[in-house]
Short mmCIF file of C-alpha atoms in Angstrom, two decimals:
data_model
loop_
_atom_site.label_atom_id
_atom_site.label_comp_id
_atom_site.label_asym_id
_atom_site.label_seq_id
_atom_site.Cartn_x
_atom_site.Cartn_y
_atom_site.Cartn_z
CA UNK A 1 -20.12 -27.33 18.82
CA UNK A 2 -20.50 -29.15 15.47
CA UNK A 3 -17.71 -31.42 14.35
CA UNK A 4 -17.05 -29.13 11.33
CA UNK A 5 -17.50 -25.39 11.60
CA UNK A 6 -16.77 -22.52 9.13
CA UNK A 7 -16.10 -19.06 10.59
CA UNK A 8 -16.14 -16.08 8.18
CA UNK A 9 -13.76 -13.25 8.81
CA UNK A 10 -11.35 -11.08 6.92
CA UNK A 11 -7.63 -11.19 6.25
CA UNK A 12 -5.67 -8.85 8.50
CA UNK A 13 -2.27 -9.19 6.61
CA UNK A 14 -0.24 -6.35 5.23
CA UNK A 15 -2.64 -5.37 2.46
CA UNK A 16 -5.58 -3.05 2.02
CA UNK A 17 -8.16 -5.21 0.42
CA UNK A 18 -9.34 -7.05 3.60
CA UNK A 19 -10.13 -10.16 1.62
CA UNK A 20 -12.80 -12.48 3.00
CA UNK A 21 -11.43 -15.68 4.51
CA UNK A 22 -13.20 -18.85 5.70
CA UNK A 23 -11.67 -20.48 8.80
CA UNK A 24 -12.44 -24.23 8.92
CA UNK A 25 -12.55 -25.82 12.28
CA UNK A 26 -12.76 -29.59 12.82
CA UNK A 27 -13.51 -30.72 16.30
CA UNK A 28 -12.84 -27.29 17.67
CA UNK A 29 -9.37 -27.02 16.08
CA UNK A 30 -8.50 -24.81 13.10
CA UNK A 31 -7.50 -27.11 10.30
CA UNK A 32 -7.43 -24.81 7.25
CA UNK A 33 -7.98 -21.25 6.00
CA UNK A 34 -9.50 -20.68 2.57
CA UNK A 35 -10.84 -17.76 0.61
CA UNK A 36 -14.52 -16.88 1.17
CA UNK A 37 -16.24 -17.65 -2.15
CA UNK A 38 -19.06 -15.21 -1.28
CA UNK A 39 -16.86 -12.20 -0.47
CA UNK A 40 -17.28 -9.58 -3.26
CA UNK A 41 -13.57 -8.58 -3.21
CA UNK A 42 -11.67 -11.90 -3.53
CA UNK A 43 -14.43 -14.36 -4.30
CA UNK A 44 -12.53 -17.30 -2.88
CA UNK A 45 -9.02 -16.31 -3.92
CA UNK A 46 -6.23 -15.96 -1.48
CA UNK A 47 -2.69 -14.65 -2.11
CA UNK A 48 0.30 -16.63 -1.10
CA UNK A 49 1.07 -14.38 1.84
CA UNK A 50 -2.26 -15.22 3.45
CA UNK A 51 -2.51 -18.80 2.43
CA UNK A 52 1.06 -19.72 3.47
CA UNK A 53 0.94 -17.91 6.80
CA UNK A 54 -2.43 -19.26 7.96
CA UNK A 55 -2.00 -22.77 6.48
CA UNK A 56 1.62 -23.05 7.52
CA UNK A 57 3.45 -21.37 10.31
CA UNK A 58 0.33 -20.39 12.33
CA UNK A 59 -0.75 -23.98 12.50
CA UNK A 60 2.77 -25.34 13.34
CA UNK A 61 3.16 -25.68 17.08
CA UNK A 62 6.99 -25.84 16.72
CA UNK A 63 7.35 -22.68 14.60
CA UNK A 64 4.71 -20.59 16.29
CA UNK A 65 5.46 -18.62 19.44
CA UNK A 66 2.96 -19.27 22.13
CA UNK A 67 4.64 -17.81 25.18
CA UNK A 68 6.84 -14.77 25.93
CA UNK A 69 10.64 -15.15 25.51
CA UNK A 70 13.16 -13.24 27.55
CA UNK A 71 16.70 -12.56 26.36
CA UNK A 72 19.22 -14.18 28.74
CA UNK A 73 22.39 -13.62 26.87
CA UNK A 74 24.19 -10.70 25.19
CA UNK A 75 22.31 -8.84 22.55
CA UNK A 76 22.76 -10.44 19.14
CA UNK A 77 23.38 -14.03 20.25
CA UNK A 78 19.76 -15.01 20.16
CA UNK A 79 19.66 -16.64 23.59
CA UNK A 80 16.16 -16.60 25.03
CA UNK A 81 14.16 -18.50 27.62
CA UNK A 82 10.34 -18.83 27.99
CA UNK A 83 8.70 -16.89 30.76
CA UNK A 84 5.15 -16.40 31.99
CA UNK A 85 2.80 -13.77 30.77
CA UNK A 86 2.73 -12.21 34.28
CA UNK A 87 6.47 -12.05 34.40
CA UNK A 88 6.67 -10.57 30.99
CA UNK A 89 4.11 -7.86 31.78
CA UNK A 90 5.84 -7.03 35.07
CA UNK A 91 9.27 -6.87 33.46
CA UNK A 92 8.05 -4.55 30.68
CA UNK A 93 6.14 -2.28 33.04
CA UNK A 94 9.10 -2.01 35.40
CA UNK A 95 11.46 -1.13 32.57
CA UNK A 96 9.15 1.51 31.08
CA UNK A 97 8.73 3.11 34.50
CA UNK A 98 12.44 3.26 34.99
CA UNK A 99 13.08 4.88 31.59
CA UNK A 100 10.37 7.41 32.06
CA UNK A 101 11.73 8.30 35.53
CA UNK A 102 15.35 8.63 34.39
CA UNK A 103 15.24 9.99 30.78
CA UNK A 104 11.60 10.72 29.99
CA UNK A 105 9.01 9.02 27.78
CA UNK A 106 10.71 10.16 24.53
CA UNK A 107 13.39 7.57 25.23
CA UNK A 108 10.74 4.87 24.54
CA UNK A 109 10.17 4.26 20.82
CA UNK A 110 7.12 2.53 19.34
CA UNK A 111 8.53 0.55 16.38
CA UNK A 112 5.35 -0.75 14.84
CA UNK A 113 4.62 -1.79 11.26
CA UNK A 114 2.05 -3.48 9.17
CA UNK A 115 2.35 -7.17 9.90
CA UNK A 116 -1.34 -6.96 10.71
CA UNK A 117 -3.62 -4.40 9.06
CA UNK A 118 -6.65 -5.36 11.16
CA UNK A 119 -7.73 -1.86 12.02
CA UNK A 120 -8.15 -2.26 15.66
CA UNK A 121 -5.11 -4.46 16.14
CA UNK A 122 -2.99 -2.03 14.24
CA UNK A 123 -4.30 1.20 15.71
CA UNK A 124 -5.24 0.49 19.28
CA UNK A 125 -1.67 0.07 20.67
CA UNK A 126 -0.99 3.59 19.51
CA UNK A 127 -3.44 4.72 22.22
CA UNK A 128 -1.17 3.29 24.83
CA UNK A 129 2.00 4.97 23.38
CA UNK A 130 0.10 8.29 23.03
CA UNK A 131 -0.75 8.07 26.73
CA UNK A 132 2.79 7.17 27.50
CA UNK A 133 4.26 10.09 25.45
CA UNK A 134 6.58 7.74 23.61
CA UNK A 135 8.39 8.38 20.35
CA UNK A 136 7.68 6.50 17.11
CA UNK A 137 9.49 4.95 14.23
CA UNK A 138 7.54 6.20 11.19
CA UNK A 139 6.17 2.94 9.89
CA UNK A 140 5.90 3.56 6.20
CA UNK A 141 9.21 5.24 5.50
CA UNK A 142 10.66 2.09 3.84
CA UNK A 143 7.47 1.08 2.18
CA UNK A 144 4.96 3.45 0.62
CA UNK A 145 5.59 6.85 2.33
CA UNK A 146 7.05 8.51 -0.77
CA UNK A 147 3.98 7.70 -2.81
CA UNK A 148 1.63 8.82 0.03
CA UNK A 149 3.26 12.19 0.43
CA UNK A 150 3.49 12.66 -3.35
CA UNK A 151 -0.19 12.16 -3.75
CA UNK A 152 -0.95 14.43 -0.81
CA UNK A 153 1.02 17.10 -2.65
CA UNK A 154 -0.82 16.38 -5.88
CA UNK A 155 -4.45 15.62 -4.93
CA UNK A 156 -4.56 16.21 -1.25
CA UNK A 157 -6.48 13.93 1.10
CA UNK A 158 -9.90 14.09 -0.59
CA UNK A 159 -9.34 11.08 -2.86
CA UNK A 160 -8.32 7.61 -1.75
CA UNK A 161 -8.57 4.70 -4.17
CA UNK A 162 -11.59 3.42 -5.98
CA UNK A 163 -14.24 0.67 -5.77
CA UNK A 164 -12.92 -2.23 -7.87
CA UNK A 165 -16.57 -3.02 -8.81
CA UNK A 166 -16.52 0.10 -10.97
CA UNK A 167 -13.75 -1.49 -13.13
CA UNK A 168 -16.43 -2.73 -15.49
CA UNK A 169 -17.23 0.85 -16.37
CA UNK A 170 -13.65 1.61 -17.40
CA UNK A 171 -12.67 1.92 -21.00
CA UNK A 172 -9.03 1.49 -19.94
CA UNK A 173 -7.21 0.05 -16.93
CA UNK A 174 -3.65 1.16 -16.70
CA UNK A 175 -1.51 -0.89 -14.25
CA UNK A 176 1.74 0.96 -13.55
CA UNK A 177 4.41 -0.82 -11.59
CA UNK A 178 2.19 -3.49 -10.02
CA UNK A 179 1.89 -7.25 -10.68
CA UNK A 180 -1.56 -8.38 -9.51
CA UNK A 181 -0.94 -11.90 -10.88
CA UNK A 182 1.46 -12.39 -7.99
CA UNK A 183 0.39 -9.90 -5.33
CA UNK A 184 -3.40 -9.62 -5.83
CA UNK A 185 -4.71 -12.90 -7.37
CA UNK A 186 -8.34 -11.84 -6.64
CA UNK A 187 -7.75 -8.88 -8.99
CA UNK A 188 -5.87 -10.96 -11.51
CA UNK A 189 -8.37 -13.74 -11.52
CA UNK A 190 -11.58 -11.77 -11.40
CA UNK A 191 -12.09 -8.07 -11.81
CA UNK A 192 -9.17 -7.45 -14.32
CA UNK A 193 -10.16 -10.14 -16.87
CA UNK A 194 -13.90 -9.44 -16.41
CA UNK A 195 -13.59 -5.75 -17.07
CA UNK A 196 -14.27 -5.15 -20.79
CA UNK A 197 -11.85 -2.22 -21.10
CA UNK A 198 -8.38 -2.29 -22.55
CA UNK A 199 -5.56 -3.27 -20.13
CA UNK A 200 -2.29 -1.42 -20.32
CA UNK A 201 0.62 -2.55 -18.12
CA UNK A 202 3.74 -0.40 -17.50
CA UNK A 203 6.56 -2.28 -15.97
CA UNK A 204 10.25 -3.14 -16.75
CA UNK A 205 9.39 -6.84 -16.17
CA UNK A 206 7.19 -8.86 -18.48
CA UNK A 207 5.42 -10.76 -15.68
CA UNK A 208 2.13 -12.65 -16.00
CA UNK A 209 0.04 -9.46 -15.70
CA UNK A 210 1.97 -7.87 -18.53
CA UNK A 211 1.65 -10.99 -20.61
CA UNK A 212 -2.14 -10.90 -20.33
CA UNK A 213 -2.37 -7.11 -21.09
CA UNK A 214 -3.55 -5.69 -24.37
CA UNK A 215 -0.43 -3.50 -24.31
CA UNK A 216 2.78 -3.68 -22.36
CA UNK A 217 5.14 -0.69 -22.13
CA UNK A 218 8.41 -2.19 -20.95
CA UNK A 219 10.30 0.92 -19.87
CA UNK A 220 13.80 1.36 -18.44
CA UNK A 221 13.78 1.10 -14.61
CA UNK A 222 13.47 4.56 -13.10
CA UNK A 223 12.19 6.25 -16.25
CA UNK A 224 8.63 6.55 -15.03
CA UNK A 225 8.70 10.37 -14.87
CA UNK A 226 9.72 10.60 -18.55
CA UNK A 227 7.07 8.27 -19.65
CA UNK A 228 4.26 10.10 -17.76
CA UNK A 229 5.29 13.42 -19.35
CA UNK A 230 5.52 11.85 -22.84
CA UNK A 231 2.04 10.37 -22.47
CA UNK A 232 0.76 13.77 -21.33
CA UNK A 233 2.36 15.31 -24.45
CA UNK A 234 0.41 12.91 -26.71
CA UNK A 235 -2.82 13.59 -24.79
CA UNK A 236 -2.26 17.31 -25.26
CA UNK A 237 -1.53 16.96 -29.04
CA UNK A 238 -4.46 14.63 -29.56
CA UNK A 239 -6.95 17.02 -27.94
CA UNK A 240 -7.70 14.61 -25.06
CA UNK A 241 -6.98 17.14 -22.28
CA UNK A 242 -10.15 18.02 -20.26
CA UNK A 243 -9.85 21.74 -20.30
CA UNK A 244 -13.12 22.22 -18.33
CA UNK A 245 -12.01 19.87 -15.56
CA UNK A 246 -8.60 21.63 -15.40
CA UNK A 247 -10.27 25.05 -15.25
CA UNK A 248 -12.46 23.98 -12.37
CA UNK A 249 -10.29 21.72 -10.31
CA UNK A 250 -6.60 21.86 -11.25
CA UNK A 251 -3.94 24.35 -10.12
CA UNK A 252 -0.58 24.82 -11.80
CA UNK A 253 -1.39 23.43 -15.26
CA UNK A 254 -0.14 26.60 -17.02
CA UNK A 255 3.25 26.13 -15.26
CA UNK A 256 3.68 22.47 -16.19
CA UNK A 257 2.33 22.62 -19.75
CA UNK A 258 5.54 24.11 -21.25
CA UNK A 259 7.49 21.16 -19.88
CA UNK A 260 4.91 18.73 -21.37
CA UNK A 261 5.22 20.34 -24.79
CA UNK A 262 8.94 19.41 -24.80
CA UNK A 263 8.38 15.73 -24.19
CA UNK A 264 7.21 14.23 -27.49
CA UNK A 265 7.05 10.43 -28.06
CA UNK A 266 10.44 10.39 -29.84
CA UNK A 267 12.03 11.93 -26.73
CA UNK A 268 10.14 9.54 -24.62
CA UNK A 269 11.42 6.58 -26.59
CA UNK A 270 15.01 7.72 -25.94
CA UNK A 271 14.43 8.30 -22.33
CA UNK A 272 12.36 5.23 -21.50
CA UNK A 273 13.14 2.61 -24.15
CA UNK A 274 9.45 2.31 -25.06
CA UNK A 275 8.84 2.71 -28.79
CA UNK A 276 7.19 6.00 -29.69
CA UNK A 277 4.34 4.28 -31.41
CA UNK A 278 3.47 2.41 -28.23
CA UNK A 279 3.55 5.61 -26.19
CA UNK A 280 1.07 7.12 -28.68
CA UNK A 281 -1.08 4.03 -28.59
CA UNK A 282 -1.23 3.91 -24.82
CA UNK A 283 -2.07 7.66 -24.60
CA UNK A 284 -4.86 7.32 -27.05
CA UNK A 285 -6.40 4.40 -25.13
CA UNK A 286 -6.05 6.04 -21.80
CA UNK A 287 -7.29 9.38 -23.04
CA UNK A 288 -10.55 7.92 -24.50
CA UNK A 289 -11.67 7.21 -20.89
CA UNK A 290 -13.10 6.64 -18.52
CA UNK A 291 -9.78 5.22 -17.31
CA UNK A 292 -8.50 3.73 -14.08
CA UNK A 293 -4.89 4.14 -13.09
CA UNK A 294 -3.34 1.54 -10.69
CA UNK A 295 -0.04 2.66 -9.23
CA UNK A 296 2.12 0.00 -7.62
CA UNK A 297 4.34 0.68 -4.60
CA UNK A 298 7.52 -0.52 -6.18
CA UNK A 299 7.84 2.42 -8.56
CA UNK A 300 8.20 4.89 -5.70
CA UNK A 301 11.05 2.96 -4.07
CA UNK A 302 13.75 4.76 -6.00
CA UNK A 303 15.50 8.18 -5.72
CA UNK A 304 12.86 9.89 -7.91
CA UNK A 305 9.98 7.74 -6.74
CA UNK A 306 7.92 10.41 -5.19
CA UNK A 307 8.15 12.63 -8.18
CA UNK A 308 7.28 9.61 -10.35
CA UNK A 309 4.04 9.15 -8.49
CA UNK A 310 3.31 12.85 -8.80
CA UNK A 311 3.92 12.74 -12.57
CA UNK A 312 1.56 9.78 -12.96
CA UNK A 313 -1.11 11.43 -10.91
CA UNK A 314 -1.22 14.26 -13.47
CA UNK A 315 -2.69 11.77 -16.04
CA UNK A 316 -6.22 11.50 -14.41
CA UNK A 317 -6.13 15.20 -13.43
CA UNK A 318 -5.37 16.39 -16.98
CA UNK A 319 -8.04 14.08 -18.56
CA UNK A 320 -10.75 14.53 -15.94
CA UNK A 321 -10.58 10.91 -14.84
CA UNK A 322 -11.83 11.58 -11.35
CA UNK A 323 -15.26 11.50 -9.72
CA UNK A 324 -17.07 9.26 -12.14
CA UNK A 325 -17.59 5.49 -12.53
CA UNK A 326 -14.77 3.64 -14.25
CA UNK A 327 -12.29 6.43 -13.50
CA UNK A 328 -9.81 7.23 -10.70
CA UNK A 329 -6.45 6.50 -9.23
CA UNK A 330 -5.57 3.62 -7.02
CA UNK A 331 -2.44 3.60 -4.78
CA UNK A 332 -3.62 2.46 -1.29
CA UNK A 333 -7.16 1.77 -0.41
CA UNK A 334 -6.44 2.16 3.30
CA UNK A 335 -7.95 5.33 4.76
CA UNK A 336 -9.79 4.70 8.10
CA UNK A 337 -12.67 6.90 7.06
CA UNK A 338 -13.39 4.64 4.14
CA UNK A 339 -13.84 1.71 6.56
CA UNK A 340 -16.09 3.79 8.78
CA UNK A 341 -13.67 3.98 11.71
CA UNK A 342 -12.64 7.15 13.45
CA UNK A 343 -8.87 6.58 13.92
CA UNK A 344 -8.57 9.44 16.43
CA UNK A 345 -11.21 7.73 18.59
CA UNK A 346 -9.07 4.61 18.63
CA UNK A 347 -5.61 6.09 18.86
CA UNK A 348 -6.56 8.97 21.19
CA UNK A 349 -3.91 11.51 20.17
CA UNK A 350 -5.36 13.97 22.72
CA UNK A 351 -3.85 11.79 25.52
CA UNK A 352 -0.36 12.86 24.46
CA UNK A 353 0.82 15.86 26.51
CA UNK A 354 3.74 16.90 24.23
CA UNK A 355 4.87 16.75 20.67
CA UNK A 356 5.55 13.32 19.30
CA UNK A 357 9.13 12.69 18.17
CA UNK A 358 9.78 10.27 15.36
CA UNK A 359 12.48 9.10 13.02
CA UNK A 360 12.67 7.13 9.73
CA UNK A 361 12.45 3.37 9.76
CA UNK A 362 15.68 3.41 7.76
CA UNK A 363 17.43 4.74 10.83
CA UNK A 364 16.19 2.01 13.16
CA UNK A 365 19.00 -0.57 12.75
CA UNK A 366 21.70 2.07 13.36
CA UNK A 367 19.99 3.42 16.44
CA UNK A 368 19.50 -0.06 17.83
CA UNK A 369 23.12 -0.92 17.19
CA UNK A 370 24.29 2.08 19.21
CA UNK A 371 21.75 1.99 21.92
CA UNK A 372 22.85 1.13 25.46
CA UNK A 373 19.33 0.75 26.79
CA UNK A 374 18.26 -2.34 24.97
#
């Protein structure tokens, strides 16, 4: 093995871009992780989540767990002792067998999440729990589930993100409730500034992405629904609604249009705090298309979050900004089919004999607190 070696792979952290990373080994030991400069997505950039994890804790022999730990004291006191892998496997297997024999497999709950988004590492354990017949903590209920369900209601499962390389074809890129300067530096450093179209940022906070935008709509927190309807009102009044697209692809427009008529920019200013003139300007830019709409996850973590996503999704539907270069809606580029992987082949739901029981992640702490089996 050469003294210095570079291994190219992809980042498996809780993100959907799968950025390219270069793992640098010196004398057989990983010394540093950097962005892959030849990867078309991130082109050498790494977000703090990846860089800190792989250049910090994961290389620190004191902080990194390298052996199983078994609790030896009462729950909650944090008393653990190292055990061997064989003992850990035997302990877990014996406990699972005992639970299944006494109360059934539903008493076992798979509480997984997205610490790693490596498709196989994330999905393959589900095969085991399907065969076991275990229950599940729904993994996205505290994260992005409201937005996912909202988009399924609005556009179904046929559309899932867009290719960022088509950003150069966009006349407008509208970033709503996201801050790529902090969470997606590859987008902030490369494809956003390189795209020739106008950038509109909608966010209560004037962060770096908003500062670099051509137009920033600084709305009241939680007023996203109102702003979306006011933008739709302007698009309708300005003749920017794609009637042909609606006729062919959209259901329910006749029912929602009377509501849109009652949401003029002056009403929008009162409801959102965004000046009416800026609402009009933003609508005209977006309506001139083709336009990309980037929806952040933060905006759907509120009481009306799901409906906020649904309201925003009406913008590309009303203007025909689907199915062409430089147009579309981005929320989560995460579907397994896009990556060419058959999730059912990996997770094997057919191995489950009964119906899967699940509950919200937000109930997990309470259930653990009152459980007598842990």
